Structure formats: C-alpha cells, structure tokens
Amino acid sequence: MQAKIDELEELLNKIEEVNSSAVIIKLKKSRTLLSEAMSNAEERAENHLKLMSSPIVIEFHDRLRTGKRILPSSPEWNELSQIVDEYNPGFIEKLVSVCRLSDREMQISLLLKIEFFPIEIAEFLGLSPSAISSIRKRLMKRTFSEIENAPKNWDEFIRLL
C-alpha cells in the first residue's frame, strides 16, 4: 500500500509541473482514499489482535483445544458478543440488520468471527459438521439470495463484516 501511495505521490509531482488541475484533483483523492484504506486496514488488524487476545476469546479457544465439553453459558455468549462488537464496532448491529438470526445462528457467526473453523464449531457445539454447513448455507441464502449459497461464503462475509 505504501508503495502505491509513493507512486501516486511521484505521479502527482510530475503532473503538477504540467498544471493539469482535473487530474491533480483525481490523484489527490486517490492518494487520500489509499491512505485512509491503509489506516483502516492497520486499525482493523490491531483490533483483531486485541479481540483474539481477550480473555473470553482465549477461554473459548482453550475449551476447544482441551476438548472440554462444557457449552458456554448465556453470560459467556453475551460477553463474547460484547467483546466482538467492541473490537469490530457495529458488528452485531450490521449482522442483525442484514438478517434475523436465531441464538444458534448468532453463536455460529460469533465463533466464525473468532476464527473457529466449521468443523471446530461442530465439535464445540456438539453438532454434526453437516448441521453447521446447513446453517451457514441457509444464512447465506436468506441474506444474499442472488449470490451462490456456499457455506464458505457466509464465513467470508462474517470475517469481513
């Protein structure tokens, strides 16, 4: 990204010499947008690291890693939901605005957000992998009826949200 910004800066300097104001304005906008995108990407990465190192996320991953068959309590799910939303501002609001989710669908989406793989979600929640796949496919179809309803598309949507 920085290389692209530097390249735009160099181009801008050359064009300023020619005094082409319309092109200069476009290049300045491009530079600003790229700088903002870079800043947003860095902020998202930093927030993701904070999320993944939060105590509740570590607890969920530890339960999976150690094979503890203790399902999270309602307060633990609420805490996870709050911490995900804290480090991904508006995540829950955006998610519920695109489709109405059951508690189980929300749990699956939260687990995807904290980097659980579908097979791990199935193991963690005591469900079959095909059940998790069906839920993700149904969510994709309900939310984006015109897009391919592959379960992996729901995973990508959640990670990008």
JSON list of C-alpha atoms in Angstrom, two decimals:
[
{"chain": "A", "resi": 1, "resn": "MET", "atom": "CA", "xyz": [0.00, 0.00, 0.00]},
{"chain": "A", "resi": 2, "resn": "GLN", "atom": "CA", "xyz": [2.76, 2.44, 0.91]},
{"chain": "A", "resi": 3, "resn": "ALA", "atom": "CA", "xyz": [4.47, 1.77, -2.42]},
{"chain": "A", "resi": 4, "resn": "LYS", "atom": "CA", "xyz": [1.24, 2.62, -4.23]},
{"chain": "A", "resi": 5, "resn": "ILE", "atom": "CA", "xyz": [0.91, 5.85, -2.22]},
{"chain": "A", "resi": 6, "resn": "ASP", "atom": "CA", "xyz": [4.52, 6.78, -3.02]},
{"chain": "A", "resi": 7, "resn": "GLU", "atom": "CA", "xyz": [3.88, 6.03, -6.71]},
{"chain": "A", "resi": 8, "resn": "LEU", "atom": "CA", "xyz": [0.82, 8.30, -6.68]},
{"chain": "A", "resi": 9, "resn": "GLU", "atom": "CA", "xyz": [2.83, 10.99, -4.92]},
{"chain": "A", "resi": 10, "resn": "GLU", "atom": "CA", "xyz": [5.50, 10.83, -7.62]},
{"chain": "A", "resi": 11, "resn": "LEU", "atom": "CA", "xyz": [2.90, 10.98, -10.37]},
{"chain": "A", "resi": 12, "resn": "LEU", "atom": "CA", "xyz": [1.25, 13.92, -8.65]},
{"chain": "A", "resi": 13, "resn": "ASN", "atom": "CA", "xyz": [4.53, 15.83, -8.57]},
{"chain": "A", "resi": 14, "resn": "LYS", "atom": "CA", "xyz": [5.10, 15.23, -12.29]},
{"chain": "A", "resi": 15, "resn": "ILE", "atom": "CA", "xyz": [1.60, 16.30, -13.21]},
{"chain": "A", "resi": 16, "resn": "GLU", "atom": "CA", "xyz": [1.73, 19.42, -11.04]},
{"chain": "A", "resi": 17, "resn": "GLU", "atom": "CA", "xyz": [4.52, 20.56, -13.31]},
{"chain": "A", "resi": 18, "resn": "VAL", "atom": "CA", "xyz": [2.17, 20.28, -16.28]},
{"chain": "A", "resi": 19, "resn": "ASN", "atom": "CA", "xyz": [-0.55, 22.01, -14.27]},
{"chain": "A", "resi": 20, "resn": "SER", "atom": "CA", "xyz": [-3.41, 19.69, -15.16]},
{"chain": "A", "resi": 21, "resn": "SER", "atom": "CA", "xyz": [-5.81, 20.54, -12.35]},
{"chain": "A", "resi": 22, "resn": "ALA", "atom": "CA", "xyz": [-8.53, 17.91, -13.04]},
{"chain": "A", "resi": 23, "resn": "VAL", "atom": "CA", "xyz": [-6.02, 15.08, -12.99]},
{"chain": "A", "resi": 24, "resn": "ILE", "atom": "CA", "xyz": [-4.32, 16.56, -9.94]},
{"chain": "A", "resi": 25, "resn": "ILE", "atom": "CA", "xyz": [-7.63, 16.58, -8.06]},
{"chain": "A", "resi": 26, "resn": "LYS", "atom": "CA", "xyz": [-8.30, 12.93, -9.00]},
{"chain": "A", "resi": 27, "resn": "LEU", "atom": "CA", "xyz": [-4.83, 11.87, -7.93]},
{"chain": "A", "resi": 28, "resn": "LYS", "atom": "CA", "xyz": [-5.13, 13.73, -4.64]},
{"chain": "A", "resi": 29, "resn": "LYS", "atom": "CA", "xyz": [-8.45, 11.98, -3.98]},
{"chain": "A", "resi": 30, "resn": "SER", "atom": "CA", "xyz": [-6.87, 8.62, -4.84]},
{"chain": "A", "resi": 31, "resn": "ARG", "atom": "CA", "xyz": [-3.97, 9.30, -2.51]},
{"chain": "A", "resi": 32, "resn": "THR", "atom": "CA", "xyz": [-6.36, 10.28, 0.30]},
{"chain": "A", "resi": 33, "resn": "LEU", "atom": "CA", "xyz": [-8.52, 7.19, -0.24]},
{"chain": "A", "resi": 34, "resn": "LEU", "atom": "CA", "xyz": [-5.48, 4.90, -0.26]},
{"chain": "A", "resi": 35, "resn": "SER", "atom": "CA", "xyz": [-4.14, 6.50, 2.90]},
{"chain": "A", "resi": 36, "resn": "GLU", "atom": "CA", "xyz": [-7.49, 6.05, 4.61]},
{"chain": "A", "resi": 37, "resn": "ALA", "atom": "CA", "xyz": [-7.74, 2.44, 3.43]},
{"chain": "A", "resi": 38, "resn": "MET", "atom": "CA", "xyz": [-4.26, 1.73, 4.74]},
{"chain": "A", "resi": 39, "resn": "SER", "atom": "CA", "xyz": [-5.09, 3.34, 8.07]},
{"chain": "A", "resi": 40, "resn": "ASN", "atom": "CA", "xyz": [-8.36, 1.38, 8.30]},
{"chain": "A", "resi": 41, "resn": "ALA", "atom": "CA", "xyz": [-6.60, -1.89, 7.47]},
{"chain": "A", "resi": 42, "resn": "GLU", "atom": "CA", "xyz": [-3.99, -1.26, 10.16]},
{"chain": "A", "resi": 43, "resn": "GLU", "atom": "CA", "xyz": [-6.69, -0.38, 12.70]},
{"chain": "A", "resi": 44, "resn": "ARG", "atom": "CA", "xyz": [-8.73, -3.49, 11.81]},
{"chain": "A", "resi": 45, "resn": "ALA", "atom": "CA", "xyz": [-5.64, -5.69, 12.16]},
{"chain": "A", "resi": 46, "resn": "GLU", "atom": "CA", "xyz": [-4.79, -4.15, 15.52]},
{"chain": "A", "resi": 47, "resn": "ASN", "atom": "CA", "xyz": [-8.37, -4.56, 16.75]},
{"chain": "A", "resi": 48, "resn": "HIS", "atom": "CA", "xyz": [-8.40, -8.17, 15.57]},
{"chain": "A", "resi": 49, "resn": "LEU", "atom": "CA", "xyz": [-5.26, -8.91, 17.58]},
{"chain": "A", "resi": 50, "resn": "LYS", "atom": "CA", "xyz": [-6.86, -7.32, 20.65]},
{"chain": "A", "resi": 51, "resn": "LEU", "atom": "CA", "xyz": [-10.01, -9.37, 20.10]},
{"chain": "A", "resi": 52, "resn": "MET", "atom": "CA", "xyz": [-8.11, -12.63, 19.72]},
{"chain": "A", "resi": 53, "resn": "SER", "atom": "CA", "xyz": [-6.10, -11.96, 22.89]},
{"chain": "A", "resi": 54, "resn": "SER", "atom": "CA", "xyz": [-9.13, -11.06, 25.03]},
{"chain": "A", "resi": 55, "resn": "PRO", "atom": "CA", "xyz": [-9.78, -13.41, 27.97]},
{"chain": "A", "resi": 56, "resn": "ILE", "atom": "CA", "xyz": [-13.18, -14.63, 26.73]},
{"chain": "A", "resi": 57, "resn": "VAL", "atom": "CA", "xyz": [-11.84, -15.50, 23.26]},
{"chain": "A", "resi": 58, "resn": "ILE", "atom": "CA", "xyz": [-8.88, -17.29, 24.82]},
{"chain": "A", "resi": 59, "resn": "GLU", "atom": "CA", "xyz": [-11.30, -19.20, 27.07]},
{"chain": "A", "resi": 60, "resn": "PHE", "atom": "CA", "xyz": [-13.38, -20.34, 24.08]},
{"chain": "A", "resi": 61, "resn": "HIS", "atom": "CA", "xyz": [-10.27, -21.46, 22.19]},
{"chain": "A", "resi": 62, "resn": "ASP", "atom": "CA", "xyz": [-8.92, -23.22, 25.29]},
{"chain": "A", "resi": 63, "resn": "ARG", "atom": "CA", "xyz": [-12.17, -25.17, 25.65]},
{"chain": "A", "resi": 64, "resn": "LEU", "atom": "CA", "xyz": [-11.87, -26.30, 22.06]},
{"chain": "A", "resi": 65, "resn": "ARG", "atom": "CA", "xyz": [-8.17, -27.12, 22.36]},
{"chain": "A", "resi": 66, "resn": "THR", "atom": "CA", "xyz": [-8.56, -29.10, 25.58]},
{"chain": "A", "resi": 67, "resn": "GLY", "atom": "CA", "xyz": [-11.74, -30.83, 24.40]},
{"chain": "A", "resi": 68, "resn": "LYS", "atom": "CA", "xyz": [-13.80, -29.55, 27.33]},
{"chain": "A", "resi": 69, "resn": "ARG", "atom": "CA", "xyz": [-17.40, -30.41, 26.55]},
{"chain": "A", "resi": 70, "resn": "ILE", "atom": "CA", "xyz": [-18.72, -27.50, 28.62]},
{"chain": "A", "resi": 71, "resn": "LEU", "atom": "CA", "xyz": [-21.00, -25.36, 26.50]},
{"chain": "A", "resi": 72, "resn": "PRO", "atom": "CA", "xyz": [-20.66, -21.64, 27.18]},
{"chain": "A", "resi": 73, "resn": "SER", "atom": "CA", "xyz": [-23.28, -20.14, 29.45]},
{"chain": "A", "resi": 74, "resn": "SER", "atom": "CA", "xyz": [-25.58, -17.35, 28.35]},
{"chain": "A", "resi": 75, "resn": "PRO", "atom": "CA", "xyz": [-23.43, -14.74, 30.16]},
{"chain": "A", "resi": 76, "resn": "GLU", "atom": "CA", "xyz": [-20.33, -16.10, 28.37]},
{"chain": "A", "resi": 77, "resn": "TRP", "atom": "CA", "xyz": [-22.05, -15.79, 24.97]},
{"chain": "A", "resi": 78, "resn": "ASN", "atom": "CA", "xyz": [-23.08, -12.25, 25.91]},
{"chain": "A", "resi": 79, "resn": "GLU", "atom": "CA", "xyz": [-19.52, -11.41, 26.91]},
{"chain": "A", "resi": 80, "resn": "LEU", "atom": "CA", "xyz": [-18.19, -12.81, 23.64]},
{"chain": "A", "resi": 81, "resn": "SER", "atom": "CA", "xyz": [-20.78, -10.84, 21.71]},
{"chain": "A", "resi": 82, "resn": "GLN", "atom": "CA", "xyz": [-19.82, -7.63, 23.53]},
{"chain": "A", "resi": 83, "resn": "ILE", "atom": "CA", "xyz": [-16.08, -8.09, 23.02]},
{"chain": "A", "resi": 84, "resn": "VAL", "atom": "CA", "xyz": [-16.53, -8.90, 19.32]},
{"chain": "A", "resi": 85, "resn": "ASP", "atom": "CA", "xyz": [-18.64, -5.76, 18.96]},
{"chain": "A", "resi": 86, "resn": "GLU", "atom": "CA", "xyz": [-16.12, -3.70, 20.93]},
{"chain": "A", "resi": 87, "resn": "TYR", "atom": "CA", "xyz": [-13.25, -4.55, 18.60]},
{"chain": "A", "resi": 88, "resn": "ASN", "atom": "CA", "xyz": [-15.44, -4.61, 15.47]},
{"chain": "A", "resi": 89, "resn": "PRO", "atom": "CA", "xyz": [-17.69, -1.61, 16.12]},
{"chain": "A", "resi": 90, "resn": "GLY", "atom": "CA", "xyz": [-21.20, -2.18, 14.84]},
{"chain": "A", "resi": 91, "resn": "PHE", "atom": "CA", "xyz": [-20.63, -5.87, 14.03]},
{"chain": "A", "resi": 92, "resn": "ILE", "atom": "CA", "xyz": [-23.76, -7.12, 15.80]},
{"chain": "A", "resi": 93, "resn": "GLU", "atom": "CA", "xyz": [-25.91, -4.25, 14.53]},
{"chain": "A", "resi": 94, "resn": "LYS", "atom": "CA", "xyz": [-24.75, -4.81, 10.94]},
{"chain": "A", "resi": 95, "resn": "LEU", "atom": "CA", "xyz": [-25.27, -8.54, 11.22]},
{"chain": "A", "resi": 96, "resn": "VAL", "atom": "CA", "xyz": [-28.83, -8.33, 12.55]},
{"chain": "A", "resi": 97, "resn": "SER", "atom": "CA", "xyz": [-29.65, -5.60, 10.04]},
{"chain": "A", "resi": 98, "resn": "VAL", "atom": "CA", "xyz": [-28.96, -7.93, 7.11]},
{"chain": "A", "resi": 99, "resn": "CYS", "atom": "CA", "xyz": [-30.86, -10.90, 8.52]},
{"chain": "A", "resi": 100, "resn": "ARG", "atom": "CA", "xyz": [-32.67, -12.06, 11.61]},
{"chain": "A", "resi": 101, "resn": "LEU", "atom": "CA", "xyz": [-30.62, -14.71, 13.42]},
{"chain": "A", "resi": 102, "resn": "SER", "atom": "CA", "xyz": [-31.59, -17.33, 15.96]},
{"chain": "A", "resi": 103, "resn": "ASP", "atom": "CA", "xyz": [-29.40, -17.70, 19.04]},
{"chain": "A", "resi": 104, "resn": "ARG", "atom": "CA", "xyz": [-27.66, -20.71, 17.46]},
{"chain": "A", "resi": 105, "resn": "GLU", "atom": "CA", "xyz": [-27.03, -18.83, 14.19]},
{"chain": "A", "resi": 106, "resn": "MET", "atom": "CA", "xyz": [-25.58, -15.92, 16.16]},
{"chain": "A", "resi": 107, "resn": "GLN", "atom": "CA", "xyz": [-23.34, -18.28, 18.12]},
{"chain": "A", "resi": 108, "resn": "ILE", "atom": "CA", "xyz": [-22.03, -19.85, 14.92]},
{"chain": "A", "resi": 109, "resn": "SER", "atom": "CA", "xyz": [-21.38, -16.41, 13.44]},
{"chain": "A", "resi": 110, "resn": "LEU", "atom": "CA", "xyz": [-19.54, -15.28, 16.58]},
{"chain": "A", "resi": 111, "resn": "LEU", "atom": "CA", "xyz": [-17.39, -18.42, 16.53]},
{"chain": "A", "resi": 112, "resn": "LEU", "atom": "CA", "xyz": [-16.55, -17.78, 12.87]},
{"chain": "A", "resi": 113, "resn": "LYS", "atom": "CA", "xyz": [-15.57, -14.23, 13.78]},
{"chain": "A", "resi": 114, "resn": "ILE", "atom": "CA", "xyz": [-13.09, -15.51, 16.38]},
{"chain": "A", "resi": 115, "resn": "GLU", "atom": "CA", "xyz": [-11.51, -17.85, 13.82]},
{"chain": "A", "resi": 116, "resn": "PHE", "atom": "CA", "xyz": [-13.16, -21.15, 14.60]},
{"chain": "A", "resi": 117, "resn": "PHE", "atom": "CA", "xyz": [-13.32, -23.44, 11.58]},
{"chain": "A", "resi": 118, "resn": "PRO", "atom": "CA", "xyz": [-16.71, -25.03, 10.80]},
{"chain": "A", "resi": 119, "resn": "ILE", "atom": "CA", "xyz": [-15.51, -28.48, 11.93]},
{"chain": "A", "resi": 120, "resn": "GLU", "atom": "CA", "xyz": [-14.37, -26.91, 15.22]},
{"chain": "A", "resi": 121, "resn": "ILE", "atom": "CA", "xyz": [-17.74, -25.19, 15.63]},
{"chain": "A", "resi": 122, "resn": "ALA", "atom": "CA", "xyz": [-19.49, -28.54, 15.19]},
{"chain": "A", "resi": 123, "resn": "GLU", "atom": "CA", "xyz": [-17.25, -30.14, 17.82]},
{"chain": "A", "resi": 124, "resn": "PHE", "atom": "CA", "xyz": [-17.55, -27.16, 20.17]},
{"chain": "A", "resi": 125, "resn": "LEU", "atom": "CA", "xyz": [-21.35, -27.01, 20.00]},
{"chain": "A", "resi": 126, "resn": "GLY", "atom": "CA", "xyz": [-21.88, -30.77, 19.89]},
{"chain": "A", "resi": 127, "resn": "LEU", "atom": "CA", "xyz": [-23.44, -30.69, 16.43]},
{"chain": "A", "resi": 128, "resn": "SER", "atom": "CA", "xyz": [-22.61, -32.55, 13.24]},
{"chain": "A", "resi": 129, "resn": "PRO", "atom": "CA", "xyz": [-20.45, -30.85, 10.62]},
{"chain": "A", "resi": 130, "resn": "SER", "atom": "CA", "xyz": [-23.34, -31.20, 8.16]},
{"chain": "A", "resi": 131, "resn": "ALA", "atom": "CA", "xyz": [-25.64, -29.32, 10.56]},
{"chain": "A", "resi": 132, "resn": "ILE", "atom": "CA", "xyz": [-23.15, -26.45, 10.75]},
{"chain": "A", "resi": 133, "resn": "SER", "atom": "CA", "xyz": [-22.81, -26.47, 6.97]},
{"chain": "A", "resi": 134, "resn": "SER", "atom": "CA", "xyz": [-26.60, -26.39, 6.52]},
{"chain": "A", "resi": 135, "resn": "ILE", "atom": "CA", "xyz": [-26.98, -23.48, 8.92]},
{"chain": "A", "resi": 136, "resn": "ARG", "atom": "CA", "xyz": [-24.28, -21.46, 7.14]},
{"chain": "A", "resi": 137, "resn": "LYS", "atom": "CA", "xyz": [-25.79, -22.24, 3.74]},
{"chain": "A", "resi": 138, "resn": "ARG", "atom": "CA", "xyz": [-29.27, -21.25, 4.97]},
{"chain": "A", "resi": 139, "resn": "LEU", "atom": "CA", "xyz": [-27.92, -17.97, 6.37]},
{"chain": "A", "resi": 140, "resn": "MET", "atom": "CA", "xyz": [-26.23, -17.22, 3.08]},
{"chain": "A", "resi": 141, "resn": "LYS", "atom": "CA", "xyz": [-29.41, -17.95, 1.12]},
{"chain": "A", "resi": 142, "resn": "ARG", "atom": "CA", "xyz": [-31.58, -15.89, 3.47]},
{"chain": "A", "resi": 143, "resn": "THR", "atom": "CA", "xyz": [-29.20, -12.93, 3.40]},
{"chain": "A", "resi": 144, "resn": "PHE", "atom": "CA", "xyz": [-27.97, -12.97, -0.20]},
{"chain": "A", "resi": 145, "resn": "SER", "atom": "CA", "xyz": [-30.50, -14.89, -2.25]},
{"chain": "A", "resi": 146, "resn": "GLU", "atom": "CA", "xyz": [-28.91, -13.85, -5.56]},
{"chain": "A", "resi": 147, "resn": "ILE", "atom": "CA", "xyz": [-25.36, -14.98, -4.63]},
{"chain": "A", "resi": 148, "resn": "GLU", "atom": "CA", "xyz": [-24.04, -18.54, -4.59]},
{"chain": "A", "resi": 149, "resn": "ASN", "atom": "CA", "xyz": [-25.20, -20.08, -1.32]},
{"chain": "A", "resi": 150, "resn": "ALA", "atom": "CA", "xyz": [-21.98, -21.88, -0.48]},
{"chain": "A", "resi": 151, "resn": "PRO", "atom": "CA", "xyz": [-21.44, -22.09, 3.30]},
{"chain": "A", "resi": 152, "resn": "LYS", "atom": "CA", "xyz": [-17.88, -20.76, 2.92]},
{"chain": "A", "resi": 153, "resn": "ASN", "atom": "CA", "xyz": [-19.37, -17.53, 1.53]},
{"chain": "A", "resi": 154, "resn": "TRP", "atom": "CA", "xyz": [-21.11, -16.95, 4.89]},
{"chain": "A", "resi": 155, "resn": "ASP", "atom": "CA", "xyz": [-17.78, -17.47, 6.66]},
{"chain": "A", "resi": 156, "resn": "GLU", "atom": "CA", "xyz": [-16.12, -14.87, 4.42]},
{"chain": "A", "resi": 157, "resn": "PHE", "atom": "CA", "xyz": [-19.00, -12.42, 4.90]},
{"chain": "A", "resi": 158, "resn": "ILE", "atom": "CA", "xyz": [-18.70, -12.73, 8.71]},
{"chain": "A", "resi": 159, "resn": "ARG", "atom": "CA", "xyz": [-14.94, -12.28, 8.66]},
{"chain": "A", "resi": 160, "resn": "LEU", "atom": "CA", "xyz": [-15.22, -9.15, 6.53]},
{"chain": "A", "resi": 161, "resn": "LEU", "atom": "CA", "xyz": [-18.11, -7.63, 8.50]}
]
